[in-house]
Tab-separated table of C-alpha atoms in Angstrom:
chain	number	residue	atom	x	y	z
A	494	MET	CA	55.742	-15.145	-82.172
A	495	ARG	CA	55.243	-15.826	-78.449
A	496	HIS	CA	55.069	-19.299	-76.790
A	497	ILE	CA	51.539	-20.362	-75.709
A	498	ARG	CA	51.129	-22.795	-72.908
A	499	LYS	CA	48.019	-24.780	-73.705
A	500	GLN	CA	45.595	-25.732	-70.968
A	501	ASP	CA	42.744	-28.207	-71.154
A	502	GLN	CA	40.682	-28.269	-74.340
A	503	PRO	CA	36.919	-27.780	-74.199
A	504	ARG	CA	35.161	-31.072	-73.460
A	505	CYS	CA	32.726	-30.482	-76.282
A	506	LEU	CA	35.643	-30.521	-78.762
A	507	VAL	CA	36.852	-33.853	-77.395
A	508	THR	CA	33.271	-35.274	-77.739
A	509	HIS	CA	32.850	-33.832	-81.289
A	510	ARG	CA	36.205	-35.246	-82.458
A	511	ARG	CA	35.011	-38.775	-81.524
A	512	GLN	CA	32.096	-38.551	-83.843
A	513	LYS	CA	32.320	-39.961	-87.420
A	514	HIS	CA	32.924	-37.245	-90.068
A	515	ALA	CA	33.677	-34.594	-87.437
A	516	THR	CA	35.087	-31.355	-88.934
A	517	TYR	CA	35.442	-27.766	-87.743
A	518	ALA	CA	32.666	-26.807	-90.200
A	519	ASN	CA	30.127	-29.079	-88.456
A	520	LEU	CA	31.206	-28.192	-84.893
A	521	LYS	CA	28.237	-26.709	-83.132
A	522	ASP	CA	28.215	-22.905	-82.447
A	523	ASP	CA	28.111	-23.254	-78.723
A	524	CYS	CA	31.261	-25.389	-78.890
A	525	LYS	CA	32.933	-22.922	-81.190
A	526	LYS	CA	32.287	-20.247	-78.586
A	527	LYS	CA	33.914	-22.411	-75.905
A	528	LEU	CA	36.820	-23.143	-78.206
A	529	ARG	CA	37.413	-19.468	-78.814
A	530	ALA	CA	37.130	-18.686	-75.123
A	531	ALA	CA	39.739	-21.388	-74.266
A	532	LEU	CA	42.119	-20.004	-76.993
A	533	LEU	CA	41.697	-16.515	-75.734
A	534	ARG	CA	42.395	-17.732	-72.226
A	535	ASP	CA	45.588	-19.610	-73.305
A	536	GLN	CA	46.876	-16.662	-75.275
A	537	SER	CA	46.080	-14.174	-72.393
A	538	PHE	CA	43.796	-12.267	-74.845
A	539	LEU	CA	46.746	-11.355	-77.028
A	540	CYS	CA	47.406	-12.016	-80.668
A	541	CYS	CA	50.398	-14.369	-80.773
A	542	TYR	CA	51.751	-12.576	-83.947
A	543	CYS	CA	51.333	-8.849	-83.245
A	544	MET	CA	50.635	-8.933	-79.459
A	545	GLN	CA	47.495	-6.740	-79.886
A	546	ARG	CA	44.733	-7.178	-77.395
A	547	ILE	CA	41.864	-9.388	-78.528
A	548	ARG	CA	38.473	-8.762	-77.024
A	549	ASP	CA	36.277	-11.798	-76.299
A	550	ASP	CA	33.438	-10.327	-78.391
A	551	ASP	CA	35.757	-9.578	-81.394
A	552	ARG	CA	34.017	-11.141	-84.381
A	553	ALA	CA	37.137	-10.519	-86.557
A	554	MET	CA	39.012	-13.065	-84.474
A	555	LYS	CA	39.912	-16.040	-86.520
A	556	VAL	CA	40.806	-19.494	-85.294
A	557	GLU	CA	44.019	-20.181	-87.052
A	558	HIS	CA	45.602	-23.539	-87.750
A	559	TRP	CA	49.239	-24.271	-87.067
A	560	MET	CA	49.446	-26.493	-90.123
A	561	PRO	CA	47.749	-25.851	-93.502
A	562	GLN	CA	44.312	-27.489	-93.519
A	563	LYS	CA	44.386	-28.773	-97.018
A	564	PRO	CA	47.329	-31.242	-96.918
A	565	TYR	CA	46.766	-31.952	-93.197
A	566	ALA	CA	43.042	-32.385	-92.959
A	567	GLU	CA	43.508	-35.113	-90.198
A	568	LEU	CA	44.821	-32.369	-87.856
A	569	GLU	CA	41.819	-30.096	-88.306
A	570	LEU	CA	40.423	-30.682	-84.853
A	571	ASP	CA	43.726	-31.222	-82.946
A	572	TRP	CA	44.118	-29.226	-79.768
């Protein structure tokens, strides 16, 4: 796995996180697109596991969590 230097998170994610009952599931689609774009930028469009190129229009791309969501629900929206 390669090291990823994180840049600034999308402002819409910060705003969403401040709302009561905010989850990834109720994050608006336009913000999800900005989140994906920021993740791709930070990862240089490479999968951090296999180092394959990820296209910005790749619908198979999944936003993965660094901690399991179930026992760590409070970290769901952490950048």
